[in-house]
Structures are given as structure tokens and as C-alpha cells.
mmCIF file of C-alpha atoms and ligand atoms in Angstrom:
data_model
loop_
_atom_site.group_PDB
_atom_site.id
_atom_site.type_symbol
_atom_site.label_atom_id
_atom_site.label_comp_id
_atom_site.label_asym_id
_atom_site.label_seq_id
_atom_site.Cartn_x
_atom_site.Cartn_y
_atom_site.Cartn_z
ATOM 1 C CA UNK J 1 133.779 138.714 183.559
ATOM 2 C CA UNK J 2 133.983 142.148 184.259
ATOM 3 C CA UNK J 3 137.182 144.222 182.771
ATOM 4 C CA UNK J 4 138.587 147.627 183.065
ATOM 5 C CA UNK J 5 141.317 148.492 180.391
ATOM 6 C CA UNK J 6 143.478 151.630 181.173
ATOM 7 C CA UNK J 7 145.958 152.963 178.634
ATOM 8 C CA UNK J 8 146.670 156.686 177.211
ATOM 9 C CA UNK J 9 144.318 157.408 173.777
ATOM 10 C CA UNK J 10 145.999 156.060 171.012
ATOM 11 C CA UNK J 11 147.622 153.073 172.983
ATOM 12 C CA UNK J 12 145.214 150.774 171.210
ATOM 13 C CA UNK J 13 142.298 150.213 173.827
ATOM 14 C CA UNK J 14 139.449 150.759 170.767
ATOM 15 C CA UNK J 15 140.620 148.112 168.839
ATOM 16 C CA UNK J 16 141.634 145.258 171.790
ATOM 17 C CA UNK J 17 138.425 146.189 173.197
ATOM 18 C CA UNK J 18 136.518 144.682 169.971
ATOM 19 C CA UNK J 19 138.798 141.345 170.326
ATOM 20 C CA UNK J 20 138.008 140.656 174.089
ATOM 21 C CA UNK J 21 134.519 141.593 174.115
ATOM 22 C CA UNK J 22 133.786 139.146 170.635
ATOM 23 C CA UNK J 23 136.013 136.703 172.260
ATOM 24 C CA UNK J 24 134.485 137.021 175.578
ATOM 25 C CA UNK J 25 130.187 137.702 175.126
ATOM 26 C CA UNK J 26 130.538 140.655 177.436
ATOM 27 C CA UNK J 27 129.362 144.360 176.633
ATOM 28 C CA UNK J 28 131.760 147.141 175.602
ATOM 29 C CA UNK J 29 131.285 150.048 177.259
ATOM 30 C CA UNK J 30 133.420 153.166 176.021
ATOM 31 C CA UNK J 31 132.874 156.268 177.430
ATOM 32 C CA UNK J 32 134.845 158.228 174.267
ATOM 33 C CA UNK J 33 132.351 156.315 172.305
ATOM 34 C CA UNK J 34 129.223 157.580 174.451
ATOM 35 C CA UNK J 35 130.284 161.148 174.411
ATOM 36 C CA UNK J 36 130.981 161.343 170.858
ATOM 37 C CA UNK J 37 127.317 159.847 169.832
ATOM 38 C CA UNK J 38 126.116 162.666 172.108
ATOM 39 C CA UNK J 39 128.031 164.791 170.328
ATOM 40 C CA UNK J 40 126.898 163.639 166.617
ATOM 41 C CA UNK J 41 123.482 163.553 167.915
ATOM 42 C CA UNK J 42 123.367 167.458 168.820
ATOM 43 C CA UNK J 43 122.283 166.301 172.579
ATOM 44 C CA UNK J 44 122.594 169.617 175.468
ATOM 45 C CA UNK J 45 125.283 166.885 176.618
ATOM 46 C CA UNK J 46 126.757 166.772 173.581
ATOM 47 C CA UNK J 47 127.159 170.380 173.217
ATOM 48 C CA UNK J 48 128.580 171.006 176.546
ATOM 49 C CA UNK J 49 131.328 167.763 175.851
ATOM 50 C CA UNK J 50 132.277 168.844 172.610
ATOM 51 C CA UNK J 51 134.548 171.753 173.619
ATOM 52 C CA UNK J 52 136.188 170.171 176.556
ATOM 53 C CA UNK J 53 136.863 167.208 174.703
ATOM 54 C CA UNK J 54 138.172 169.143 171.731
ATOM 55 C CA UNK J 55 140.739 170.736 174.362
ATOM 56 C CA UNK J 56 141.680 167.014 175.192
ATOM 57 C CA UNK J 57 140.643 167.563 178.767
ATOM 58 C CA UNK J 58 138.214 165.224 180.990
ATOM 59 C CA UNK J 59 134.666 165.875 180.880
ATOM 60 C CA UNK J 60 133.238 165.922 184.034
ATOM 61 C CA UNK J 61 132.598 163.184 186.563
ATOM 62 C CA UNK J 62 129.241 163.877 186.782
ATOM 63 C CA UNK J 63 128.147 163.687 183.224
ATOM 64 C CA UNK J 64 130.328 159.995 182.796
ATOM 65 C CA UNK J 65 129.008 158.581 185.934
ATOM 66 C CA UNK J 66 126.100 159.095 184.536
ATOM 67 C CA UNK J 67 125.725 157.616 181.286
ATOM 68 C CA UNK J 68 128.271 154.993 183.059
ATOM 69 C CA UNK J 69 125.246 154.289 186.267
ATOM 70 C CA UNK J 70 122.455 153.906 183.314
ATOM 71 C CA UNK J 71 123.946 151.007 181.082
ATOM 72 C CA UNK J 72 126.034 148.868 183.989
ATOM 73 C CA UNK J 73 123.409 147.854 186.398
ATOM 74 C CA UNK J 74 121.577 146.161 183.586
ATOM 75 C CA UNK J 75 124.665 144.028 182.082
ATOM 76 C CA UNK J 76 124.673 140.489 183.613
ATOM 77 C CA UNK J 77 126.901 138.802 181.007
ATOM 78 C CA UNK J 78 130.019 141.047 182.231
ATOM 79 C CA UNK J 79 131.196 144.250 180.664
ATOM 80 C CA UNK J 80 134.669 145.960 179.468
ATOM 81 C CA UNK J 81 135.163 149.063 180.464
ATOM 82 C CA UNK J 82 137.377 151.319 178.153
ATOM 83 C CA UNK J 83 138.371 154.746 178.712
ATOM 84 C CA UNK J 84 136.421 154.972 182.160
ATOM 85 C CA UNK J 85 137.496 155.046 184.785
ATOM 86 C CA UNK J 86 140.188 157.878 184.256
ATOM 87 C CA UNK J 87 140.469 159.608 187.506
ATOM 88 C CA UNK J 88 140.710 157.876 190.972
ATOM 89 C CA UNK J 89 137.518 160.044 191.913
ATOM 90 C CA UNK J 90 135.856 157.926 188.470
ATOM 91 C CA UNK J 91 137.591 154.500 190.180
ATOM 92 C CA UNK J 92 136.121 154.955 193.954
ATOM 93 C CA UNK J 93 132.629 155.732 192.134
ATOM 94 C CA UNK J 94 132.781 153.052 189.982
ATOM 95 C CA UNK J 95 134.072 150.181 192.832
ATOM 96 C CA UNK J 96 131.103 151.814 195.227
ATOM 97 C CA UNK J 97 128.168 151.439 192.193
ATOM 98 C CA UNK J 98 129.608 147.742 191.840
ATOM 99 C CA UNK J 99 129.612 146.735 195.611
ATOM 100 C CA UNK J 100 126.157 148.106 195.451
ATOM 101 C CA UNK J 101 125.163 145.202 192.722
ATOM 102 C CA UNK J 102 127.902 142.846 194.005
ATOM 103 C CA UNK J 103 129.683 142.703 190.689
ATOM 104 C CA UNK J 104 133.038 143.523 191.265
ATOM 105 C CA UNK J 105 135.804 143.964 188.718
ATOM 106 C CA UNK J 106 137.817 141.189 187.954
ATOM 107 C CA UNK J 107 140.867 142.055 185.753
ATOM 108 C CA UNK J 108 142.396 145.366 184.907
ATOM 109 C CA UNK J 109 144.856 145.470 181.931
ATOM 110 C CA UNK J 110 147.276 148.184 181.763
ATOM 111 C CA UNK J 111 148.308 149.086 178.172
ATOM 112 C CA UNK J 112 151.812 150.402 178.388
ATOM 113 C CA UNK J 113 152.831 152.316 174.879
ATOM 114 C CA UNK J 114 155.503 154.770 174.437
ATOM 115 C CA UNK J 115 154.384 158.408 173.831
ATOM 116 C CA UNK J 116 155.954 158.595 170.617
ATOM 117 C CA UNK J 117 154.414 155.908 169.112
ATOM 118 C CA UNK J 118 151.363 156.879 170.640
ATOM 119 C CA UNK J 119 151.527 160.061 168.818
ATOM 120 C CA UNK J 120 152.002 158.904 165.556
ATOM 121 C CA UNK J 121 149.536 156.355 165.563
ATOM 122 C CA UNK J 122 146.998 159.465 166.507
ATOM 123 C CA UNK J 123 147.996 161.854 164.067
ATOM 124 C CA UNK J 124 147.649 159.232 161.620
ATOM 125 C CA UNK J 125 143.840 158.390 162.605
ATOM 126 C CA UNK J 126 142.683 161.823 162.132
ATOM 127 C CA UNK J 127 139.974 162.519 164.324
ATOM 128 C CA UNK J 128 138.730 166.111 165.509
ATOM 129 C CA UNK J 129 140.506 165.652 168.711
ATOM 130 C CA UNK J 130 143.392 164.282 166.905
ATOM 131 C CA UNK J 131 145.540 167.161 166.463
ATOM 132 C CA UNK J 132 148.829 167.494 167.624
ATOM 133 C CA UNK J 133 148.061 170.202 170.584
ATOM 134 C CA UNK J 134 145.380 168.120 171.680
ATOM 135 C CA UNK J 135 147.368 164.690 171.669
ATOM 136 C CA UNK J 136 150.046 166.392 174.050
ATOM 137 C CA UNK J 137 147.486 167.342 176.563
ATOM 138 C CA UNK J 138 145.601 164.200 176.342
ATOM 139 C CA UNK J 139 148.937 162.838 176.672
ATOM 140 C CA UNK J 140 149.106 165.053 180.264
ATOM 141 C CA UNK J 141 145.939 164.465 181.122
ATOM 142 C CA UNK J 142 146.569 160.584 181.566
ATOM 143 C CA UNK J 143 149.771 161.072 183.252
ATOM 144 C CA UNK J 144 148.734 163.378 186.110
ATOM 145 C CA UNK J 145 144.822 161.711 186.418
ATOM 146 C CA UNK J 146 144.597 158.000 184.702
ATOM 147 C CA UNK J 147 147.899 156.752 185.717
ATOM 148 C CA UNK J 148 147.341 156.957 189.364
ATOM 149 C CA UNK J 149 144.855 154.026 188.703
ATOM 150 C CA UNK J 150 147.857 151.525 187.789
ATOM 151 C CA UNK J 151 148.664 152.009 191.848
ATOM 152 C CA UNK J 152 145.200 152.333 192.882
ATOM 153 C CA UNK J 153 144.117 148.889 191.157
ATOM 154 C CA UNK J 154 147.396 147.407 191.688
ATOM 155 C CA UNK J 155 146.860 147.796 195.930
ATOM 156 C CA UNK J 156 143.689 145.751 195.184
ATOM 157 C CA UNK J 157 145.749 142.983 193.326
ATOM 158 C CA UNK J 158 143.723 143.075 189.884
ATOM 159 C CA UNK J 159 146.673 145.089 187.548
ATOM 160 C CA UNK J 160 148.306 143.269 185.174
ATOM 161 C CA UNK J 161 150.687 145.119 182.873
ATOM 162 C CA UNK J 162 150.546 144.126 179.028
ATOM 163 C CA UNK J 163 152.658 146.250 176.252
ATOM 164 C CA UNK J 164 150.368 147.642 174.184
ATOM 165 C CA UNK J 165 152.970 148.073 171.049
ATOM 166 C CA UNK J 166 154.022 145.530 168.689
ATOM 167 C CA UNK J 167 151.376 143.173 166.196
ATOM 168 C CA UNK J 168 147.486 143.572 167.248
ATOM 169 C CA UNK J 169 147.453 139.923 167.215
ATOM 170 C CA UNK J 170 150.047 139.344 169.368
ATOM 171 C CA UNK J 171 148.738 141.967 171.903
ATOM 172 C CA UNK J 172 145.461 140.153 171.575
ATOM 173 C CA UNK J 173 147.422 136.832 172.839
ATOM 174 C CA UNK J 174 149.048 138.686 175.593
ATOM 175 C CA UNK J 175 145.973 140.154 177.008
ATOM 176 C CA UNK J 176 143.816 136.555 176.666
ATOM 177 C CA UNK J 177 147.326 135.250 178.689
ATOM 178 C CA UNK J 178 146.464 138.395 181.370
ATOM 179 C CA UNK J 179 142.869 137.504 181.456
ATOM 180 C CA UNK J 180 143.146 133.609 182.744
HETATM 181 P P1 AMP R 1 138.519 158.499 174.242
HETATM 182 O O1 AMP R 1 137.736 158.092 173.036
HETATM 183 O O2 AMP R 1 138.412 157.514 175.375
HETATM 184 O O3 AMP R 1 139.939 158.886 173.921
HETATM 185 O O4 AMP R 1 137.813 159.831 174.796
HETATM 186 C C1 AMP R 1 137.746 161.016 174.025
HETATM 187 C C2 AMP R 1 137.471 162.200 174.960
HETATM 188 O O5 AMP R 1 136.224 161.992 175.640
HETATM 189 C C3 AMP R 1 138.497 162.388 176.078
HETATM 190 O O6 AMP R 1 139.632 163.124 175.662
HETATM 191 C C4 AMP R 1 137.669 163.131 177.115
HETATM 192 O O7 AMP R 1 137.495 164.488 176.764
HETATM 193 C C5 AMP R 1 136.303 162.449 176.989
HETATM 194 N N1 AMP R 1 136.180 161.270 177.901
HETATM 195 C C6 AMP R 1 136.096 159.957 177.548
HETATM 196 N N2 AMP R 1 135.984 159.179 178.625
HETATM 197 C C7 AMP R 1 136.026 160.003 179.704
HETATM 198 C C8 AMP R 1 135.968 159.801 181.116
HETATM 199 N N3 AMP R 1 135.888 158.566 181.648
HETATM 200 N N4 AMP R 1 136.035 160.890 181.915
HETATM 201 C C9 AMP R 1 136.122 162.132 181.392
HETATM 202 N N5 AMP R 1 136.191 162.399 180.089
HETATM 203 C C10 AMP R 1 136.139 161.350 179.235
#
């Protein structure tokens, strides 16, 4: 099966993402994830995502296209995809690479959270881009460029809408309900 979960930072994508994927036997893929080992591994990459991503803004298609192109063609078992696409630009890429291999996406889940609990849940996790200036433009950032992709995979019939606030394991339930 092959999964695209959309949802601001801090809506709980990181940690659903672990549940499906164990549940599942598909491959996480996490672009956040990606960058940031790039980052802690002093990579010319790295160093050129650590600012922009310290600003809360998007690094650029190119770079996550990229490291997204090099890992997907090899997964046969099915993948989840968290945190990428987050532009439409990221979305058309990503649906051309996958007509290319005939593998395409199955399910999107839309994680719907509040902004203020959003925000609390990411000043309490405390990570270098977790600082309040940087949570409200991240919080911009996915309104004006990773929202658009509720409509854009809606149109192709694969959005389903799950609330992302509440008990994990009860989110957990709703998105195994959204996946059959
Ligand atoms: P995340 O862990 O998904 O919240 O990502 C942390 C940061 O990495 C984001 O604020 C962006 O700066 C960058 N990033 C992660 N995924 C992407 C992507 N698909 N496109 C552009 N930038 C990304």
C-alpha cells in the first residue's frame, strides 16, 4: 500500500506514521527526518537546509525530490510518505515519478488539528525549529502551500479526513478505519 499523510508539523504525523508503517510492513519515508540526518551529518545539503529550515520555510523542491527519487523506486512492499509532498509542485512530481513505475498512491489521510493545540504540543517537544516564531510560520507555510493538496488529492478521490486530536490510540483506530 502506498500512503501519503498530510497534516501541519506538530499535528501528530511522526508518531501515526510509526503505527501504520509497523502495522502495515511498508517503509516510512519522512522528508523532516532526511533533512535533519543531513543536517547532523554536516552534509553540503545539510548546511544549505539547516537555515531555511530553522526559518520554518520549505527547502527546495529540488533538493526533496531528490532524496525522495533515490529511496522510492526501490520500495516494493509500499511506502508512507510523511511530510512530502508539501507543495502541489512536490504532488505533480511525485504522481509523475509514480506513473513512471506504475505505483500509484492509494490513500491520503488528512490530519486535521487545531492551531492551538498544535502549538502547544510543539513548544512542548523542543526541537531547534521548535520555537515559537518558527511554529507560526510553519504554521503559514502549510496553509498557503500544503493545504492546497487536501483539494488537489481530493479531485483524484483518495482524501480522507481524520482528526488528528484526541488519544493516539484512538487516532490510530480512525486512520486503520480510513485505510480499508
Ligand atoms: P518536518 O519534520 O516534516 O516538520 O520538517 C522539518 C522541516 O524540514 C520543514 O519545516 C522544512 O523546512 C523541511 N522539509 C521537510 N519536508 C519538506 C518538503 N517536503 N519540502 C520542503 N521542505 C521540507
Amino acid at each position: 500500500m502506498r500512503i501519503v499523510l498530510v497534516g501541519a508539523p506538530g499535528s501528530g504525523k511522526g508518531t501515526q506514521s510509526e503505527n501504520i508503517v509497523k502495522k502495515l510492513g511498508i517503509t516510512h519515508l519522512a522528508t523532516g527526518d532526511l533533512l535533519r540526518a543531513e543536517v547532523a551529518a554536516g552534509t553540503e545539503l545539510g548546511l544549505k537546509a539547516k537555515s531555511v529550515m530553522d526559518a520554518g520555510q520549505l527547502v527546495s523542491d529540488d533538493i526533496v525530490l531528490g532524496m525522495i527519487k533515490a529511496r522510492i523506486s526501490k520500495l516494493e512492499n509500499g511506502f508512507l510518505l510523511d511530510g512530502f509532498p508539501r507543495n502541489i509542485n512536490q504532488a505533480q512530481a511525485l504522481d509523475a515519478l509514480l506513473e513512471e513505475i506504475s505505483q500509484p498512491i492509494d490513500k491520503v489521510i488528512y490530519f486535521d488539528v487545531p492551531f492551538e493545540v498544535i502549538k502547544v504540543r510543539l513548544l512542548a517537544r523542543g526541537r531547534s525549529d521548535d520555537n515559537e516564531a518558527t511554529i507560526d510560520k510553519r504554521g503559514i507555510v502549510f496553509e498557503q502551500e500544503t493545504y492546497p493538496l487536501l483539494e488537489y488529492y481530493t479531485l483524484q478521490g483518495k482524501c480522507t479526513t481524520v482528526s488528528g486530536a484526541g488519544e493516539i490510540d484512538q487516532i490510530s483506530e480512525n486512520i486503520f478505519k480510513a485505510l480499508v
